[in-house]
mmCIF file of C-alpha atoms and ligand atoms in Angstrom:
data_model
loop_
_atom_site.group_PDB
_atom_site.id
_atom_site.type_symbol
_atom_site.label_atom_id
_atom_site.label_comp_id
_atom_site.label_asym_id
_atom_site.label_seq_id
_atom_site.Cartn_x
_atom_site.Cartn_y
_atom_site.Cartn_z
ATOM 1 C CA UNK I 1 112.805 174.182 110.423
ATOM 2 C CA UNK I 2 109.669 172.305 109.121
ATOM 3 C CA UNK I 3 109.507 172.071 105.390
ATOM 4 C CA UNK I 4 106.868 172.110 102.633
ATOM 5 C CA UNK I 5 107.337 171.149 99.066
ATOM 6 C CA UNK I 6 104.340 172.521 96.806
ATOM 7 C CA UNK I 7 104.216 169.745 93.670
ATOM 8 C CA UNK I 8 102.561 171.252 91.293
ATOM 9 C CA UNK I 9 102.024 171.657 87.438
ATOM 10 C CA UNK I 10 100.195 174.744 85.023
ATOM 11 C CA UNK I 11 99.937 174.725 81.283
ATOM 12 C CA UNK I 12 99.302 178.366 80.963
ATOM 13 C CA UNK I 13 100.243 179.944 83.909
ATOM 14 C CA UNK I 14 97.405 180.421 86.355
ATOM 15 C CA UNK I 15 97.586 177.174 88.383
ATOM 16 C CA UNK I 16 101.012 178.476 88.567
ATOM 17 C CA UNK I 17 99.725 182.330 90.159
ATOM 18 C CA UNK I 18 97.627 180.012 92.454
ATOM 19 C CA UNK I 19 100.397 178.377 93.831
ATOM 20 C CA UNK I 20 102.690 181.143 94.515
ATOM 21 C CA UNK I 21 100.060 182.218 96.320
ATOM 22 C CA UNK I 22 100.359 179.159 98.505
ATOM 23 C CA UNK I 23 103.262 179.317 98.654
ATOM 24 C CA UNK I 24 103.383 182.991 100.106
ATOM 25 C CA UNK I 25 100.802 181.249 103.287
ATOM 26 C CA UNK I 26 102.979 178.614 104.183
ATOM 27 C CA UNK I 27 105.582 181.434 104.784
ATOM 28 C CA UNK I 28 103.817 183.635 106.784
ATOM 29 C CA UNK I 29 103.488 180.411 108.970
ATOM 30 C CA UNK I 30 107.126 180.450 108.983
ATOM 31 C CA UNK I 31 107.318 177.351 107.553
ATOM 32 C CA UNK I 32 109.925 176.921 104.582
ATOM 33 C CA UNK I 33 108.260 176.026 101.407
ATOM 34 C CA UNK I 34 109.913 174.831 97.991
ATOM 35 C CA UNK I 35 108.082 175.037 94.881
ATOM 36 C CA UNK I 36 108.662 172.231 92.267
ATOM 37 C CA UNK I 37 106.722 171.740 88.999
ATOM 38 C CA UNK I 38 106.297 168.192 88.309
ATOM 39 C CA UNK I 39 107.160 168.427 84.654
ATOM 40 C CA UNK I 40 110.255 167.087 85.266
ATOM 41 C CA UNK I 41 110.485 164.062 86.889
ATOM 42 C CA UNK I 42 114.508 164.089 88.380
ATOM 43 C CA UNK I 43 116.267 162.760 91.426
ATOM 44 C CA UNK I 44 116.353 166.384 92.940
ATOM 45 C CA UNK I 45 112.411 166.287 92.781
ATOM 46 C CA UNK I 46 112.285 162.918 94.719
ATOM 47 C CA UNK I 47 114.780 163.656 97.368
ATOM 48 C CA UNK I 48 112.893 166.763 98.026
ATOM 49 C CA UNK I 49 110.007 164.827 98.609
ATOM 50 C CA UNK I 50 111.207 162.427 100.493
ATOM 51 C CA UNK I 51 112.956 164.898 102.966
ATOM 52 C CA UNK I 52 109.130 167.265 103.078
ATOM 53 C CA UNK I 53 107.355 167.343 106.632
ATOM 54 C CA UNK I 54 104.208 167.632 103.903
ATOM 55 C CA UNK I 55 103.452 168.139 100.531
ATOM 56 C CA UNK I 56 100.571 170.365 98.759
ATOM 57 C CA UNK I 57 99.835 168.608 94.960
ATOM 58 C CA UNK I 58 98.436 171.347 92.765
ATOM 59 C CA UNK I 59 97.112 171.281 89.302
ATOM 60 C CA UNK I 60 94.706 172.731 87.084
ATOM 61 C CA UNK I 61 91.170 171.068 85.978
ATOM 62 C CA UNK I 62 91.497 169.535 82.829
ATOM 63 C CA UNK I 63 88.789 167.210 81.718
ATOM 64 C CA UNK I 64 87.253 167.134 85.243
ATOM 65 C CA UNK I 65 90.750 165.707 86.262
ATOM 66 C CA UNK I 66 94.387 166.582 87.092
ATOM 67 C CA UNK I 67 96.440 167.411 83.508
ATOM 68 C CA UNK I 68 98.056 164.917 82.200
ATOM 69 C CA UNK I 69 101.635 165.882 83.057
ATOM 70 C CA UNK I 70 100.293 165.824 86.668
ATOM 71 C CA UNK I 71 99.220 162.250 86.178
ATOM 72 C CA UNK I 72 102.241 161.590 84.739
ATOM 73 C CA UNK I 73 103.788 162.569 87.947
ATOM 74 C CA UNK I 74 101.355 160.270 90.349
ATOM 75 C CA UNK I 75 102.034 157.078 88.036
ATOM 76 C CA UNK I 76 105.921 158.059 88.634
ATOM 77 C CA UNK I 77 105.599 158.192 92.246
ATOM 78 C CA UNK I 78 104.683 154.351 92.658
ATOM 79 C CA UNK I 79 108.447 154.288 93.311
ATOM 80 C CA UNK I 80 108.104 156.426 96.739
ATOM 81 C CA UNK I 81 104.494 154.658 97.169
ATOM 82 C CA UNK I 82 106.333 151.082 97.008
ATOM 83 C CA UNK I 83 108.437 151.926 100.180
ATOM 84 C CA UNK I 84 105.776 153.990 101.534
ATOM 85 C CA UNK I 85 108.485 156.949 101.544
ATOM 86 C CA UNK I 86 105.700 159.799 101.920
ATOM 87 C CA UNK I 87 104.125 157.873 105.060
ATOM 88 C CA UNK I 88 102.792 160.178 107.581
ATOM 89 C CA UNK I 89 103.758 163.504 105.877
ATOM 90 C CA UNK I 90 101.168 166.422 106.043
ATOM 91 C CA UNK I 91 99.334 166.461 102.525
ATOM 92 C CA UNK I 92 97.220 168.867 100.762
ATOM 93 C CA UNK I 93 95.709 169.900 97.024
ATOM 94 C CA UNK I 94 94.773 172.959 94.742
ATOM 95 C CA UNK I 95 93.195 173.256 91.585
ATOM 96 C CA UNK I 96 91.854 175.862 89.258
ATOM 97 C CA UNK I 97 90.167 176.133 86.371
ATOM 98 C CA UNK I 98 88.135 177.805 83.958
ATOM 99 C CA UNK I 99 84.715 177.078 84.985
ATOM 100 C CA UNK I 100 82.914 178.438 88.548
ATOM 101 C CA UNK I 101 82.544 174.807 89.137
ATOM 102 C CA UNK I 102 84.110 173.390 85.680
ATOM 103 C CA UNK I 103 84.263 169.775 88.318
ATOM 104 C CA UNK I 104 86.873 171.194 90.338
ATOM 105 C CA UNK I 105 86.093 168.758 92.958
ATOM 106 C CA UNK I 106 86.939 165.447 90.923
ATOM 107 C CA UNK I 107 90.224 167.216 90.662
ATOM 108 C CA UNK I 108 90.295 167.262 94.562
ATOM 109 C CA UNK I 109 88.975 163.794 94.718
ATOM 110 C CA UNK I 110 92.061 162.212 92.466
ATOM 111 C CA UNK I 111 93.972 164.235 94.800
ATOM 112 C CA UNK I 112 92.878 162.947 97.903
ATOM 113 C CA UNK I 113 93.073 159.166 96.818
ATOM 114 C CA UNK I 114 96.303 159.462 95.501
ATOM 115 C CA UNK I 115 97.888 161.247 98.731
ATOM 116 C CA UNK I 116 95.534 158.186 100.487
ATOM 117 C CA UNK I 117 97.609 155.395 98.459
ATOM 118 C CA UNK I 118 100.664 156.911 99.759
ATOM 119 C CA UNK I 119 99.481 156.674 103.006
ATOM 120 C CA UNK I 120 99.734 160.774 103.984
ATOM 121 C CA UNK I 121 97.106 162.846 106.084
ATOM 122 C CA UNK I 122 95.445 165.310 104.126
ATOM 123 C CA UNK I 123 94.532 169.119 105.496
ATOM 124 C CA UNK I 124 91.293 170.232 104.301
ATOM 125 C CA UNK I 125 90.774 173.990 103.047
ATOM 126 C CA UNK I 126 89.548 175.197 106.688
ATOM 127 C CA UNK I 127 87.839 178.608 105.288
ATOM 128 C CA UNK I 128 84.639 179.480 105.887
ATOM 129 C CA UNK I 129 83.046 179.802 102.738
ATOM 130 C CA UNK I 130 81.811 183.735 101.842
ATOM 131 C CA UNK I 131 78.623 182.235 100.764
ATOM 132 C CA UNK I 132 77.408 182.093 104.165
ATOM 133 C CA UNK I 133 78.997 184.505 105.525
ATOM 134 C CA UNK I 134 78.329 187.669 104.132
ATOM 135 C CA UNK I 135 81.070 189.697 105.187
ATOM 136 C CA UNK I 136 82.053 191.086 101.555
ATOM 137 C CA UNK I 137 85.489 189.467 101.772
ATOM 138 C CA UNK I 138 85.115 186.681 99.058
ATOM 139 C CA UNK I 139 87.170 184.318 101.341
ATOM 140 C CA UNK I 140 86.488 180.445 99.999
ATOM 141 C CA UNK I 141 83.775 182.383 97.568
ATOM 142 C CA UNK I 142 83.699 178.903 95.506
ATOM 143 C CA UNK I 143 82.569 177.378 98.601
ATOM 144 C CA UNK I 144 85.344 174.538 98.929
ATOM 145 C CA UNK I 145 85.978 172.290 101.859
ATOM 146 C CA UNK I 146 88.519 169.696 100.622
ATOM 147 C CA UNK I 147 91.189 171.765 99.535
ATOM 148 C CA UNK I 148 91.780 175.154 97.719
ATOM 149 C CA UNK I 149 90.143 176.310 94.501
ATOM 150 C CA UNK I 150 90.300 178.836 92.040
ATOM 151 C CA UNK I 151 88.449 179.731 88.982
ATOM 152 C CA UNK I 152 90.669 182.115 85.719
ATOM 153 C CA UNK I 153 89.639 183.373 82.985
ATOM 154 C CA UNK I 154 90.713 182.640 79.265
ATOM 155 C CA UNK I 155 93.047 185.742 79.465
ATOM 156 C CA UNK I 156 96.601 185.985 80.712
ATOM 157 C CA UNK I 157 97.635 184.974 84.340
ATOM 158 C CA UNK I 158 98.209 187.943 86.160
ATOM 159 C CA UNK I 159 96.513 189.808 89.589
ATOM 160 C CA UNK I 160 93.546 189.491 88.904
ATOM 161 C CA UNK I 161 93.420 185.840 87.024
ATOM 162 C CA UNK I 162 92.804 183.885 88.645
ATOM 163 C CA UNK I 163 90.004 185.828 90.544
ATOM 164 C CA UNK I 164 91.863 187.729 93.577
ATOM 165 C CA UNK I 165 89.241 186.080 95.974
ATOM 166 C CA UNK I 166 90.370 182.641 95.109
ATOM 167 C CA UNK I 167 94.142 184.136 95.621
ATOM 168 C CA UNK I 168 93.295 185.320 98.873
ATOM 169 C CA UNK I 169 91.901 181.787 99.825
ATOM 170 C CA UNK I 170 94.655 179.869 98.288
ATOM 171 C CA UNK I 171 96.812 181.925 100.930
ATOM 172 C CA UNK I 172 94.877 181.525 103.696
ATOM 173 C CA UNK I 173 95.238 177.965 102.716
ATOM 174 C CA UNK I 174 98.959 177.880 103.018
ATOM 175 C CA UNK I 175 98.606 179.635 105.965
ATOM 176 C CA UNK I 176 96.669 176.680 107.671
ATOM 177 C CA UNK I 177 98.485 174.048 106.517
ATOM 178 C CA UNK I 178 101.783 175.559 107.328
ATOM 179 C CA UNK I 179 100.194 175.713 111.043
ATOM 180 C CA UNK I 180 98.945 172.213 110.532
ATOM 181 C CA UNK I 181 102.589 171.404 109.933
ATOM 182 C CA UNK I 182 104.487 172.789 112.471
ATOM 183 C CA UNK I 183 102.193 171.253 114.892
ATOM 184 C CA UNK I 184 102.998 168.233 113.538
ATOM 185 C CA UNK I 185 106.509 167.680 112.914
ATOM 186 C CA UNK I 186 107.253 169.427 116.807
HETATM 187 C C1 FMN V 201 92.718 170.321 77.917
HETATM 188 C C2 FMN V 201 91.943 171.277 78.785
HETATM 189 C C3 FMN V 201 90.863 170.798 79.509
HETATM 190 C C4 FMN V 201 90.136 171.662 80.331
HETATM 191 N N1 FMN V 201 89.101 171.150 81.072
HETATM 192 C C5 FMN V 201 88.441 171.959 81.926
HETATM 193 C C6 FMN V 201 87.420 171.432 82.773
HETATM 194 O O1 FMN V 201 87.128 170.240 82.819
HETATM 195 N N2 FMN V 201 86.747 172.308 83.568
HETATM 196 C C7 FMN V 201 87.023 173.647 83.571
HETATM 197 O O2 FMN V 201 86.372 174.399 84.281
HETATM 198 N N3 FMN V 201 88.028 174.174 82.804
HETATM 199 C C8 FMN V 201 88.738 173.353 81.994
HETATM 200 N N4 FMN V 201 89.770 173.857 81.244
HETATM 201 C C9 FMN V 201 90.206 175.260 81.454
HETATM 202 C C10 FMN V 201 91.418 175.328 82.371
HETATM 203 O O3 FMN V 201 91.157 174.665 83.597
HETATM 204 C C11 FMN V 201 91.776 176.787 82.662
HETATM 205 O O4 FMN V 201 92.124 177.429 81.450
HETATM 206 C C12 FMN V 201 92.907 176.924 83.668
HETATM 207 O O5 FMN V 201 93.012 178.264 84.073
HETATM 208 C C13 FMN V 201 94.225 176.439 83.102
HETATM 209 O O6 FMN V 201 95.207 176.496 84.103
HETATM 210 P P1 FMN V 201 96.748 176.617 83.728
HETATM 211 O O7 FMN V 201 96.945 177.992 83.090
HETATM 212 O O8 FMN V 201 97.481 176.507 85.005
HETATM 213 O O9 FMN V 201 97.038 175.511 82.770
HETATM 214 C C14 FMN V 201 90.482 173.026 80.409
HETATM 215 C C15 FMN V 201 91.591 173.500 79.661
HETATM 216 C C16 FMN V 201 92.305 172.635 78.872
HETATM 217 C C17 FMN V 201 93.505 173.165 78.112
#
C-alpha cells in the first residue's frame, strides 16, 4: 500500500487542525498516511521518510516564513539531501496563519525550494479557487495554487479555527495528492 508521511510542525495548535485535516484526504484516497511533527528530530522520523512514496511539509506562517522548529527540521535533513534519499518521492506543503494573506505564499515558496533541493516533485493545491467560482462552497476561498492554505484566528484551535473553508480545502488537498500518489508509485 502506497504511503504518505505528513512532516509537519504547530506552536499552538491550528497548523496542527490543518493537518489532520490532510491527513483525513489522503485516506479517503486510500492511501496510508503517518503524521509526524518535526519537533523531534529521531531515527524513527528519518526512516519514515525515507521509506514515504511522498511527503506533505506543513507549518504555520511565522515571520512570512516556516517556524523556526520547521527550519530546524530542513537544515537537519541535509543528511537525506546528501544521498538524495527523498529523490523522486511525491511532495507537497501547507501553511496557515493568522493573516488572510499574512505572506502565506513565502511560506509555500521555502517549501517548494526546499522539496526542489531534495530533488522531489511537488503537487500543487489543484482547487479551483471560490473566488471565481461562485458556488457558495468556500473551496480554496484564499485563492491558493501552490499548495494548501489556511487562515485562524487568535482563539483556540478547534472546528471552526482555522476557518472550516480552509479545512475543507486542506482535505480536498489530501485527497489529490493521495491520487497523485497512487498513480505514481503503481
Ligand atoms: C512568531 C510568530 C510570527 C507570526 N508571523 C505571522 C505572519 O508573518 N503572518 C501571519 O499572518 N501570521 C503570523 N503569525 C500568526 C500565526 O501564523 C497564527 O497564530 C497561526 O495560527 C499559528 O499556528 P500554530 O497554532 O500552528 O502555531 C505569527 C505568530 C507567531 C507566534
Amino acid at each position: 500500500m502506497a504511503k504518505v508521511v505528513i512532516a509537519y510542525h504547530s506552536g499552538f495548535g491550528h497548523t496542527d487542525v490543518m493537518a489532520q485535516r490532510v491527513a483525513e484526504g489522503v485516506k479517503a484516497a486510500g492511501v496510508e498516511v503517518s503524521l509526524r511533527k518535526v519537533d523531534v528530530l529521531d531515527d524513527a522520523l528519518w526512516a519514515e521518510l525515507a521509506a514515504a512514496d511522498g511527503i506533505i511539509f506543513g507549518t504555520p506562517t511565522y515571520m512570512a516564513n516556516v517556524s523556526a522548529p520547521f527550519k530546524a527540521f530542513m537544515d537537519a535533513s541535509s543528511k537525506p539531501w546528501f544521498g538524495q534519499l527523498w529523490k523522486d518521492k511525491l511532495a507537497g506543503g501547507f501553511t496557515n496563519s493568522g493573516g488572510l494573506s499574512g505572506d502565506k505564499l513565502g511560506t509555500l515558496q521555502a517549501l517548494v525550494h526546499f522539496a526542489a533541493q531534495h530533488s522531489m516533485i511537488w503537487v500543487s493545491q489543484g482547487v479551483w479557487p471560490s473566488a471565481y467560482s461562485n458556488d457558495g462552497k468556500g473551496s480554496n476561498r484564499l485563492s491558493s495554487w501552490l499548495g494548501a492554505m489556511a487562515q485562524s484566528g487568535n482563539s483556540p484551535a478547534g472546528v471552526d479555527n482555522p476557518n472550516a473553508e480552509d479545512q475543507a480545502s486542506a482535505r480536498l488537498f489530501g485527497e489529490r495528492f493521495g491520487v497523485a500518489v497512487m498513480r505514481w508509485s503503481r
